[in-house]
Coordinates of C-alpha atoms and ligand atoms in Angstrom, one line a residue:
X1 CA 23.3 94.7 230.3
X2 CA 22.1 97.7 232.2
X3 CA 22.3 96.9 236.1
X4 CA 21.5 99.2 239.1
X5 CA 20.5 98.4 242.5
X6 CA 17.5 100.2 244.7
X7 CA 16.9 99.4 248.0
X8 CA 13.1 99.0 248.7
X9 CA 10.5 95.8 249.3
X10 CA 11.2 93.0 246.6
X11 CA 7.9 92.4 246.2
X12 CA 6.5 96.0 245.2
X13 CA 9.3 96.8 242.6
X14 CA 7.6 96.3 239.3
X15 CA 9.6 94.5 236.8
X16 CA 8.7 91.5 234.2
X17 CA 10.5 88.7 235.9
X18 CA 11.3 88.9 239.9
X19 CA 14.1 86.5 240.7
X20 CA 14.3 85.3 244.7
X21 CA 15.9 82.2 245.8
X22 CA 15.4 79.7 248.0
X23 CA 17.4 77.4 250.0
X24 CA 16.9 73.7 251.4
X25 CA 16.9 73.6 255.0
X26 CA 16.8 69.9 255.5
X27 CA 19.7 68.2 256.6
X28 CA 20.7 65.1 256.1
X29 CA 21.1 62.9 253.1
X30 CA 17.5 60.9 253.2
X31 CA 15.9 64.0 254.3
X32 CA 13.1 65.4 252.0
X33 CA 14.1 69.0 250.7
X34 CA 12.5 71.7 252.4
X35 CA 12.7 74.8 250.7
X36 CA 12.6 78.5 252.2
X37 CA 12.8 81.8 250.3
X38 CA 15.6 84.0 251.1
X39 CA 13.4 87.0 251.5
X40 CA 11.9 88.9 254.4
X41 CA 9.0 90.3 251.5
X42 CA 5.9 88.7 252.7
X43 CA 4.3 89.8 249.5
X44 CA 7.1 87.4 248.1
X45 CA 6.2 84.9 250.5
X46 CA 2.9 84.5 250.0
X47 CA 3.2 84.3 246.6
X48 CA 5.5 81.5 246.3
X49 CA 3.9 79.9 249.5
X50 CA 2.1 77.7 248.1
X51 CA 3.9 76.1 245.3
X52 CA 7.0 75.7 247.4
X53 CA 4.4 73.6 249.5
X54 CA 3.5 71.2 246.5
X55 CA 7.1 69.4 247.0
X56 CA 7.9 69.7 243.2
X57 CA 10.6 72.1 243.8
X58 CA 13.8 71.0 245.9
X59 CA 16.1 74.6 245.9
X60 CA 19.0 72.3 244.4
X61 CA 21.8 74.2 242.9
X62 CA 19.9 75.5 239.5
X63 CA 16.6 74.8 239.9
X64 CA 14.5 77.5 238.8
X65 CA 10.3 77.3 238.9
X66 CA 8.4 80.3 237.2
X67 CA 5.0 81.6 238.4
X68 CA 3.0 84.0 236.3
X69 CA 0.6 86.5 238.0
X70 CA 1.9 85.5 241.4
X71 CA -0.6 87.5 243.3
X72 CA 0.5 89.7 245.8
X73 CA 3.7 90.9 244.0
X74 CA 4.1 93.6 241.5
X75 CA 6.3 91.4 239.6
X76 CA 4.4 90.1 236.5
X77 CA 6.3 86.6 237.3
X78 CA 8.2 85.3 239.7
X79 CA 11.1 82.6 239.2
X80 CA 12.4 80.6 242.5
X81 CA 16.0 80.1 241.7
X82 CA 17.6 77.1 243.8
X83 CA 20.8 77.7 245.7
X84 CA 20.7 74.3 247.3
X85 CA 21.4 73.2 251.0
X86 CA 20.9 76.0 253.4
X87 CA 24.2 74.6 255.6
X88 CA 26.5 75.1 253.7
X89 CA 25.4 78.2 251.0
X90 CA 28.1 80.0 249.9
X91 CA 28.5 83.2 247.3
X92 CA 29.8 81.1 244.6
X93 CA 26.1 79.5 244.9
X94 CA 24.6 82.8 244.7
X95 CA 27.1 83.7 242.4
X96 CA 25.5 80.7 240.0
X97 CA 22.1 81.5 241.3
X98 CA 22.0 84.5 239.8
X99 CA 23.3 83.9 236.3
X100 CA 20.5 80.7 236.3
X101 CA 18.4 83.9 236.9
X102 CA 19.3 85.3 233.5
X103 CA 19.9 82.6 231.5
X104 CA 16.4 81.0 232.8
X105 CA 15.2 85.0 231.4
X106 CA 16.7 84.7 228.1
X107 CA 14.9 82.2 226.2
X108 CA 12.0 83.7 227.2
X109 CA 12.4 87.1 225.5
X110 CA 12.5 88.7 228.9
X111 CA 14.2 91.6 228.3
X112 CA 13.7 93.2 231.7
X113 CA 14.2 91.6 235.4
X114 CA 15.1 92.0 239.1
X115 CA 16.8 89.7 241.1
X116 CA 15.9 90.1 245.1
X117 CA 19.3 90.4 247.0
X118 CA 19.3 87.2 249.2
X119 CA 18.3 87.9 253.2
X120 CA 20.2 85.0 255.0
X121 CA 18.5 86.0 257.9
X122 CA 14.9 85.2 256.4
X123 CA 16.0 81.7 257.4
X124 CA 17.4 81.1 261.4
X125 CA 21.0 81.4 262.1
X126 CA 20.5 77.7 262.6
X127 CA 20.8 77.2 258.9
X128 CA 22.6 79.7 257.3
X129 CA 25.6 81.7 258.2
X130 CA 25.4 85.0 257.2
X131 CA 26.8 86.3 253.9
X132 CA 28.4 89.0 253.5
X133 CA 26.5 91.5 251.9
X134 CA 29.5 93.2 249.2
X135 CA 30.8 90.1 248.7
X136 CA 27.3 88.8 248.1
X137 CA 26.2 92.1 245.4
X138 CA 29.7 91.2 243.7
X139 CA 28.8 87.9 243.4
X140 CA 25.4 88.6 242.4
X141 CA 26.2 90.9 239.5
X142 CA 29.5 89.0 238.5
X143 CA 27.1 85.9 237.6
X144 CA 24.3 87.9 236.2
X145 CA 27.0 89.4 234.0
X146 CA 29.1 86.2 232.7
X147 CA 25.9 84.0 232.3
X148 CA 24.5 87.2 230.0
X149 CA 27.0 86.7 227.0
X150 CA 26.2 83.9 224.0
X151 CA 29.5 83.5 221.5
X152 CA 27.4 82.8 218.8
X153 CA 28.6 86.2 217.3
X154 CA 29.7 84.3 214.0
X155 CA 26.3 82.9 213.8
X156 CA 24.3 84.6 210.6
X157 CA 21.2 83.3 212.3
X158 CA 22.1 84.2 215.5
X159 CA 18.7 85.5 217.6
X160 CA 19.4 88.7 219.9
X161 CA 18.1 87.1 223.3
X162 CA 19.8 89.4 225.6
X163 CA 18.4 91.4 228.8
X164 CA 19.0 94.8 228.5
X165 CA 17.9 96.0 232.1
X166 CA 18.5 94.2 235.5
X167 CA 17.8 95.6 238.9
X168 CA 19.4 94.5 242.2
X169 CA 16.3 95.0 244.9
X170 CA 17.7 94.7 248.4
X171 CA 15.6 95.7 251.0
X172 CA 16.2 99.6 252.4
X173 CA 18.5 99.3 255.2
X174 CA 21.1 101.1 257.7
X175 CA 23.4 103.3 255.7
X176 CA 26.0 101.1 256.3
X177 CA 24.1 98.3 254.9
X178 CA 23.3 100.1 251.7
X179 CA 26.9 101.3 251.4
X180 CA 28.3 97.7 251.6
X181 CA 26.1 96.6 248.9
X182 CA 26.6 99.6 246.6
X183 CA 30.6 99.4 246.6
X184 CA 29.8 95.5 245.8
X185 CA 27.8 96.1 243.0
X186 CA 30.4 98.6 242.1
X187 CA 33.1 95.8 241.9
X188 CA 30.9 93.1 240.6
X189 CA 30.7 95.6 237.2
X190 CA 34.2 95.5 237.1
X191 CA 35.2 92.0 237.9
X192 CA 32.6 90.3 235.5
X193 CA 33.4 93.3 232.7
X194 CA 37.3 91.8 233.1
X195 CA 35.9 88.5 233.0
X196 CA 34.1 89.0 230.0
X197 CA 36.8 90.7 228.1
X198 CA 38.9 87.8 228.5
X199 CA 36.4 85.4 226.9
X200 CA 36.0 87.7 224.3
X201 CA 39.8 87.2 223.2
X202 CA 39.4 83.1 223.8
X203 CA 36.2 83.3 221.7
X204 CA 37.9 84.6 218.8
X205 CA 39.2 82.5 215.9
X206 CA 43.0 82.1 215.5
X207 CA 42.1 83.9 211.9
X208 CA 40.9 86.8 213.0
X209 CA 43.2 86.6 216.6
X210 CA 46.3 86.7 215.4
X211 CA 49.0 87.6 217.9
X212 CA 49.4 91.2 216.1
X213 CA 45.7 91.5 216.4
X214 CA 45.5 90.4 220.1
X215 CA 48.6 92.9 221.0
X216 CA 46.0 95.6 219.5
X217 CA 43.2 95.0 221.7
X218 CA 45.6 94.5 224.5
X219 CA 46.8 98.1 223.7
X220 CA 43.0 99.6 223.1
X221 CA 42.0 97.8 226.6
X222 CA 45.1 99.8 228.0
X223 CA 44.3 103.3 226.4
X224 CA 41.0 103.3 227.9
X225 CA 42.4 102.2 231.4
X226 CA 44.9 104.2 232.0
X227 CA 47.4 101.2 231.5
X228 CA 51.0 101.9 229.5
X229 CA 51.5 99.4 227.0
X230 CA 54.5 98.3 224.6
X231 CA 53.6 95.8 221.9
X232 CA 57.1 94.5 220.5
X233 CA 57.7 91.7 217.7
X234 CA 60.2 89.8 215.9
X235 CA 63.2 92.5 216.6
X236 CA 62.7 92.7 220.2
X237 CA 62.5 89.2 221.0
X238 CA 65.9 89.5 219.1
X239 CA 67.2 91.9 221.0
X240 CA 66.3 90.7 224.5
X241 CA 67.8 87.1 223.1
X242 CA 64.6 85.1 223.3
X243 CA 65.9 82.3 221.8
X244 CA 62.7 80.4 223.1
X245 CA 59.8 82.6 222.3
X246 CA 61.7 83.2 219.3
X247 CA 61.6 79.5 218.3
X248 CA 58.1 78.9 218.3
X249 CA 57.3 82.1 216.4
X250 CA 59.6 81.4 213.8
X251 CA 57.2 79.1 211.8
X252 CA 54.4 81.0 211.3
X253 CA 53.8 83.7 208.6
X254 CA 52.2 85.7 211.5
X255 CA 55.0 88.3 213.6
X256 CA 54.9 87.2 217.5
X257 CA 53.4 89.6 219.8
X258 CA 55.3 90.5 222.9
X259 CA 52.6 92.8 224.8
X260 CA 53.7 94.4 228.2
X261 CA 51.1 96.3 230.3
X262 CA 51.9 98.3 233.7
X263 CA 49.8 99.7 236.1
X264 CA 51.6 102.0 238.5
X265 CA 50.0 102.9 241.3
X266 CA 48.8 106.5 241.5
X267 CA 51.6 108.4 243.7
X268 CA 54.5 105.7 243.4
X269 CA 55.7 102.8 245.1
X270 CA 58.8 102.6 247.9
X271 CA 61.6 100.7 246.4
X272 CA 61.5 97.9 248.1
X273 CA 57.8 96.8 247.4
X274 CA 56.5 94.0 245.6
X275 CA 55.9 94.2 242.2
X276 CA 53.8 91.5 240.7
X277 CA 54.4 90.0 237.2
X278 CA 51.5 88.7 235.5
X279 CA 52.7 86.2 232.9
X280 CA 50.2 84.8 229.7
X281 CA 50.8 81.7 227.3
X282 CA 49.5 83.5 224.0
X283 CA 49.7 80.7 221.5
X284 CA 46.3 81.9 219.1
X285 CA 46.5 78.6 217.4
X286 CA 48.5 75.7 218.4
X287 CA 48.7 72.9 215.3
X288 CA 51.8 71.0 217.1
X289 CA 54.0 72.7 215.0
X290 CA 56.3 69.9 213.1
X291 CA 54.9 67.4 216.1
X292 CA 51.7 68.3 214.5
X293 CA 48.9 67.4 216.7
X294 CA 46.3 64.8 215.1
X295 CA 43.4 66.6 213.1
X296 CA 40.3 65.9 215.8
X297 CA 39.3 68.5 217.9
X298 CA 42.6 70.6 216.5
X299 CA 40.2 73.2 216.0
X300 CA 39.6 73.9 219.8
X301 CA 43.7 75.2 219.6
X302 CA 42.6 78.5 219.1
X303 CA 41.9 78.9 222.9
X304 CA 45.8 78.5 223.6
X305 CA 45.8 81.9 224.4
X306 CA 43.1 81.3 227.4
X307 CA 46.2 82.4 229.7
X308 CA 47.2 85.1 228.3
X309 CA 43.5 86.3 228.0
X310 CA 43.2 85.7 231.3
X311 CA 46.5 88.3 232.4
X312 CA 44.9 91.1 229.9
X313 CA 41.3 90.8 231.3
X314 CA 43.5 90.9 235.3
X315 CA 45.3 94.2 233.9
X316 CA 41.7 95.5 232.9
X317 CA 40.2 94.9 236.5
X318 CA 43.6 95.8 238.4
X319 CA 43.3 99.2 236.4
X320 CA 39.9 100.1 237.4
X321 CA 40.2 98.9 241.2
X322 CA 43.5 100.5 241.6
X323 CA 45.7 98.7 244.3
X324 CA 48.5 100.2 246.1
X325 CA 50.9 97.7 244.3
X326 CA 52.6 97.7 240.8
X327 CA 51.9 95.3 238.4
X328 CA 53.1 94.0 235.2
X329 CA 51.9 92.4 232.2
X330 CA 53.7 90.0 229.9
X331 CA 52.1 88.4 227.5
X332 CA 54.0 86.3 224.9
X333 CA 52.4 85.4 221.7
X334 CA 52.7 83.5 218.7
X335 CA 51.3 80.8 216.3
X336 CA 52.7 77.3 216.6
X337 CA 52.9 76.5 212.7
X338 CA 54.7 73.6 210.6
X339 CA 56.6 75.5 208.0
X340 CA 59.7 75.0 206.4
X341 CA 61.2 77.5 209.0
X342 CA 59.7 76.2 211.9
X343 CA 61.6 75.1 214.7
X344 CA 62.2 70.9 215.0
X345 CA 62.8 68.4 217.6
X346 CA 66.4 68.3 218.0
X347 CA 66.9 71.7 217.5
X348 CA 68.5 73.6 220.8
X349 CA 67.8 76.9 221.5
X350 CA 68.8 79.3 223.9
X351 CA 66.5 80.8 226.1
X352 CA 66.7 84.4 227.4
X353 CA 68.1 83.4 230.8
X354 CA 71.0 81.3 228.6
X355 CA 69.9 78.2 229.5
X356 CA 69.8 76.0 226.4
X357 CA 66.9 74.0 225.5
X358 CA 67.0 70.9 223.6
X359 CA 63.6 70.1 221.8
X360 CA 62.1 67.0 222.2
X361 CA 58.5 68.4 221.0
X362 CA 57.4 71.3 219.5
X363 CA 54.1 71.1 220.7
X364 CA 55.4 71.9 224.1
X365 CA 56.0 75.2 222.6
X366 CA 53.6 76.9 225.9
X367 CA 56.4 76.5 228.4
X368 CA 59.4 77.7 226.0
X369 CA 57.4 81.0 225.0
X370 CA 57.1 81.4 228.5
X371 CA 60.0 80.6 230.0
X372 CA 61.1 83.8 228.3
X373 CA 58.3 85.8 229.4
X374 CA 59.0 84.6 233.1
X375 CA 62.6 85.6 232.9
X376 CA 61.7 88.8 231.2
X377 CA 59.5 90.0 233.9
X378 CA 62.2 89.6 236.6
X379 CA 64.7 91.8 234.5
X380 CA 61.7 94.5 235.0
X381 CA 61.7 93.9 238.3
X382 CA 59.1 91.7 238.9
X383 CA 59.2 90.2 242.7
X384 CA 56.2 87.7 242.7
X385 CA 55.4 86.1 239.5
X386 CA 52.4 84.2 238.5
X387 CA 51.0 82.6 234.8
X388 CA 48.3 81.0 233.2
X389 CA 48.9 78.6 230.8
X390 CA 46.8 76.1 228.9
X391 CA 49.8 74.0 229.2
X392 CA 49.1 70.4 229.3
X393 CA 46.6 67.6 227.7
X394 CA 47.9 65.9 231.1
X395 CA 46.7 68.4 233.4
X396 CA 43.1 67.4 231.8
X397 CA 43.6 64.1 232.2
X398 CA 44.4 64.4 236.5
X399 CA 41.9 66.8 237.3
X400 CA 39.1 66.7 234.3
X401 CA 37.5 70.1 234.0
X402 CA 36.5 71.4 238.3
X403 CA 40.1 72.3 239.2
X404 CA 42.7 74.2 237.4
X405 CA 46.4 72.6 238.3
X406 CA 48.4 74.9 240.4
X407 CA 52.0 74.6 241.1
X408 CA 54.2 76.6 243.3
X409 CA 57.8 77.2 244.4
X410 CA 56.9 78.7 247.6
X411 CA 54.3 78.4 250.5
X412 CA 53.3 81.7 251.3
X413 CA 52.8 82.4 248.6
X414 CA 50.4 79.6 247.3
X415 CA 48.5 80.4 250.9
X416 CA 48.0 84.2 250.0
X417 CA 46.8 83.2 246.5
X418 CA 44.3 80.4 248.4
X419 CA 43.1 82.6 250.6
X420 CA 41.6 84.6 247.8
X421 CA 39.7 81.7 246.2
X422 CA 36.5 81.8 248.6
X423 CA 35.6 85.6 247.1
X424 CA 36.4 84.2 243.6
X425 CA 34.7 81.1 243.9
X426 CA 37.2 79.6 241.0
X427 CA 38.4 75.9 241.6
X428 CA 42.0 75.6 242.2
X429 CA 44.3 72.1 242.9
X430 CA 47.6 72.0 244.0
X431 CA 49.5 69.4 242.2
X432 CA 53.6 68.9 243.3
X433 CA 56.4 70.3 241.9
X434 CA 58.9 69.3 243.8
X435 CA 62.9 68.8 242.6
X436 CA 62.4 64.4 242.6
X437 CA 60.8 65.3 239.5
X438 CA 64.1 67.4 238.0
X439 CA 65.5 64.4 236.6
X440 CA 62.8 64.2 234.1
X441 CA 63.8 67.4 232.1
X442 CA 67.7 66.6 232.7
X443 CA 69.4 66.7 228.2
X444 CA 72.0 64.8 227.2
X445 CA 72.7 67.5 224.9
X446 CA 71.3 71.0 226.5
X447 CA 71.1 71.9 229.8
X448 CA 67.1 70.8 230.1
X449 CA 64.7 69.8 227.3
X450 CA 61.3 70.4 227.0
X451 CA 59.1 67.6 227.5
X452 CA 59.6 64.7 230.4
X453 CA 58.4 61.5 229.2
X454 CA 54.9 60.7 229.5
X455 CA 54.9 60.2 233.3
X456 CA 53.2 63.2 235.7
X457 CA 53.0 65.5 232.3
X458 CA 51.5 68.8 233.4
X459 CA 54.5 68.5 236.5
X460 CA 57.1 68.2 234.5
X461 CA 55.6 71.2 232.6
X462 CA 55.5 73.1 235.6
X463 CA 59.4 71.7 236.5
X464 CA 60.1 73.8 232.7
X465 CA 58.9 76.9 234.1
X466 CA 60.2 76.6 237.5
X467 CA 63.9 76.2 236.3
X468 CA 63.2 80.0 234.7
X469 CA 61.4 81.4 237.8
X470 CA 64.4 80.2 239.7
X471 CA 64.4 82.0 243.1
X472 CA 61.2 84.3 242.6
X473 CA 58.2 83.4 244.8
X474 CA 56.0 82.1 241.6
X475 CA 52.6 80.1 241.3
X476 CA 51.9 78.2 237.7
X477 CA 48.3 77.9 237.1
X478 CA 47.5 75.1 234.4
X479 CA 44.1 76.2 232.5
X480 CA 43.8 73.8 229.8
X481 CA 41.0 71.5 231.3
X482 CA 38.6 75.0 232.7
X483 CA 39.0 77.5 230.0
X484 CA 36.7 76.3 227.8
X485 CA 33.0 74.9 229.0
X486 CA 32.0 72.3 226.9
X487 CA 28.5 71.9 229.1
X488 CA 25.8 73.9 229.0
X489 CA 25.2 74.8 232.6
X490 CA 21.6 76.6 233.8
X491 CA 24.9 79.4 235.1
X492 CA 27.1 79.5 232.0
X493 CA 26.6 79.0 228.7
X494 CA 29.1 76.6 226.5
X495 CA 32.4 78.5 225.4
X496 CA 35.2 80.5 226.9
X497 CA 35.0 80.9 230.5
X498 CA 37.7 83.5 231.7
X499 CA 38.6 81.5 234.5
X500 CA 41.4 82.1 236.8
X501 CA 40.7 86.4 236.0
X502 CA 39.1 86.8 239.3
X503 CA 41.3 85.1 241.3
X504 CA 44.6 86.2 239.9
X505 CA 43.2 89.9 240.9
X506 CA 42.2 88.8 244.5
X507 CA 45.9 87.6 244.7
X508 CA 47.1 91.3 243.7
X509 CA 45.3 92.7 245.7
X510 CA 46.4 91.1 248.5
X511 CA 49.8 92.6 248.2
X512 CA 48.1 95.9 247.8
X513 CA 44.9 97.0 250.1
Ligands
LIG601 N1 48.1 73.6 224.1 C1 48.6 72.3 224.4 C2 47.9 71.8 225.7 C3 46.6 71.2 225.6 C4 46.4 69.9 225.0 C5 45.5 71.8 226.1 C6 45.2 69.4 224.9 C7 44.2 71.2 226.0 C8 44.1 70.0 225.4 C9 50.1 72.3 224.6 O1 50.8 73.2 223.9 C10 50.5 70.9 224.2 O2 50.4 70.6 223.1 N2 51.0 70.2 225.2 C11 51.5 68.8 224.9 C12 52.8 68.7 225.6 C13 53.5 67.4 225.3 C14 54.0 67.4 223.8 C15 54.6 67.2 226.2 C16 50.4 67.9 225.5 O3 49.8 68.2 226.5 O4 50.1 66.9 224.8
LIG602 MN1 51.3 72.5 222.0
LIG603 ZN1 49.8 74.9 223.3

């Protein structure tokens, strides 16, 4: 999609299809709705004056209502897009407002549109608190831009409904004003492209994304950023004595990938300052290995690299927005195969760190490939770690498909990663992972084994990791229940959703102005 932004009056821009939004200003739960435009245009206003009278549009979350000739606009049509309640609007609801925009565009053939950048302060301060307006362009463009894409790029039949051109039309301001919006817009491009490069990788089949081939984009993505990358296999993982990683990999007929990005920050770092480890579960097809997982639904499995997706499209962003802190990638991949060589319950392995690991079950092969790639990091010198795993079926099971799990060993730095999450707008939910639940992992035979027993599944996970983080400040987030939408939304279409991208770079850059 093409995207620019102009500053002028909404309602003289010509365009095909003129976005605005409106918000309900009622309060109360028996209230009727009473919807008011976000826009100071009144060739806008009267346009959509009278049909916002008729009472058959509400301004809930998603609600869109087109009008064709609207009059006084140079628009050829107008669509209201609803943000919902005016109290308590925030940019993730712009955010979703504008991808409604597009996706309510696309069917239509509309190949050209403008969204009008939403004025708070059309409505009193009464009912809105202000937005701010970067914040607001990045959120604008970061959901035109992830509710543009399809994945039906397999499809023969597949119809080419994409808009080519959209317009950001805010109204011509003080410089400052203008400036804001531009350096929003500006990130929004680079957030949603990060984003979308993630789903991209999740949206491929394990047959074509094989851990070799996911290492190569990895390393294309890195050449044009101005990353370094290494992409190592079977010898390396010998020679660093992944015994873990190793394991899993051992089955398949395809070579592991170990892929490690670094972004340095232009003019060095002092010695003593952070250095942040980004750390992905790249499983590209999980069958369960000799626990081989039941045959329904085993084809979603090819998104058990959502993680590591997630770390590569966070290197891609962190690249382009270039804070003052150093980060590094590790992604560990590999396909979780039954095979003659593959690993088996009973085996023990030891993992990088030396701590053996008896196996209970290979299909919790996520948290042995990366307790390797957590230990790894550190011996690079990795002071905050963080990964993204689509760990556990039991993580779905507590919190559904709203909240990713998060785990962490240490408070500050969960609160510097939550104080990111109103910019990203991603749902986050802290789960325990506290040392009552050590006893669950505790071998007769090794020194921990890698399941615990049906009981509080995706924290006993996260107790597997944490005994390989040891005393590095480290967040877990568990991805398995939100990287894949499975309901159309009027935002976001069904398929990979690159969650957890934005907010793992907010966190970075948090240690990095
Ligand atoms: N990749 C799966 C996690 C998963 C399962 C994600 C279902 C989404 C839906 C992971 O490797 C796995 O198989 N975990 C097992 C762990 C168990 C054997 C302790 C699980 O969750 O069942
Ligand atoms: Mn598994
Ligand atoms: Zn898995």
């Amino acid at each position: 999609m093409d995207t620019k932004v102009v500053f002028q009056d909404a309602g003289q821009f010509a365009t095909a299809m003129l976005a605005v939004f409106a918000v309900d200003i009622s309060t109360g739960k028996e209230a009727e709705p009473i919807p008011v435009l976000l826009t100071t245009s009144d060739a806008v206003k009267q346009s959509a004056e009278q049909f916002l009278r008729s009472g058959e549009f509400k301004a809930s979350l998603g609600e869109t209502l087109l009008l064709h000739n609207p009059g006084s606009v140079k628009a050829e049509r107008l669509l209201i897009v609803g943000l919902g309640k005016a109290k308590t609007l925030s940019v993730d609801e712009v955010r979703k407002g504008a991808g409604t925009a597009v996706r309510a565009a696309k069917p239509r053939g509309i190949r050209e549109m403008a969204i009008a950048f939403p004025e708070d302060r059309a409505v009193s301060d009464e009912h809105v608190d202000s937005l701010p307006y970067s914040m607001t362009a990045r959120a604008l463009i970061e959901g035109a831009e992830i509710a543009e894409p399809e994945w039906d790029t397999y499809r023969s039949d597949r119809k080419d409904l994409s808009v080519y051109t959209l317009t950001l039309v805010a109204k011509d301001g003080e410089a400052l004003v203008t400036a804001e919006i531009q350096q929003g817009f500006s990130e929004g491009l680079i957030y949603s492209g990060a984003q979308n490069f993630a789903r991209e990788l999740v949206n491929e089949p394990g047959n074509v994304l094989t851990p070799t081939e996911l290492g190569k984009r990895a390393k294309d993505m890195c050449d044009a950023a101005g990353l370094t990358c290494e992409v190592y296999s079977t010898a390396k993982l010998t020679e660093l004595k992944m015994g873990a990683f190793a394991a899993v990999a051992q089955g398949s007929a395809e070579p592991p990938a170990l892929i490690v990005m670094t972004y340095t920050p232009e003019g060095g770092v002092a010695n003593d300052a952070p250095v942040m480890g980004l750390v992905g579960k790249g499983i590209t097809f999980d069958t369960g290995g000799i626990s081989i997982k039941p045959a329904d639904n085993m084809e979603k499995m090819k998104y058990d690299m959502a993680g590591s997706a997630a770390m590569i499209g966070a290197m891609k962003a962190i690249a382009a927005l270039k804070p003052s802190v150093k980060v590094i990638g590790v992604v560990c991949s590999a396909e979780n195969m039954p095979d003659g060589k593959a690993f088996k319950p009973g085996d023990v392995v030891t993992a990088m760190s030396g701590k053996t690991i008896e196996i209970i079950n290979t299909d919790a092969e996520g948290r042995l490939v990366l307790a390797d790639g957590l230990h790894y990091a550190k011996t690079l010198g990795c002071t905050h770690l963080i990964d993204a795993a689509t760990l556990t079926g039991a993580c779905v099971v507590a919190l559904g498909y709203n909240n990713v799990g998060l785990f962490s060993n240490d408070e500050s730095t969960w609160e510097k990663f939550m104080a990111g999450i109103p910019k990203s707008g991603e749902k986050f939910w802290r789960l325990p992972c506290t040392d009552d639940y050590r006893d669950q992992i505790k071998s007769q035979i090794g020194d921990i084994m890698n399941t615990g027993g049906r009981a509080a599944g995706a924290v006993t996970a996260a107790m597997f990791l944490k005994e390989f983080a040891g005393e590095t400040p480290w967040i877990h987030l568990d991805i398995a229940g939100c990287a894949w939408n499975e309901e159309l939304k009027p935002w976001l279409p069904k398929g990979p959703t690159g969650i957890a991208v934005r907010s793992i770079v907010e966190w970075v850059r948090s240690y990095g102005a």
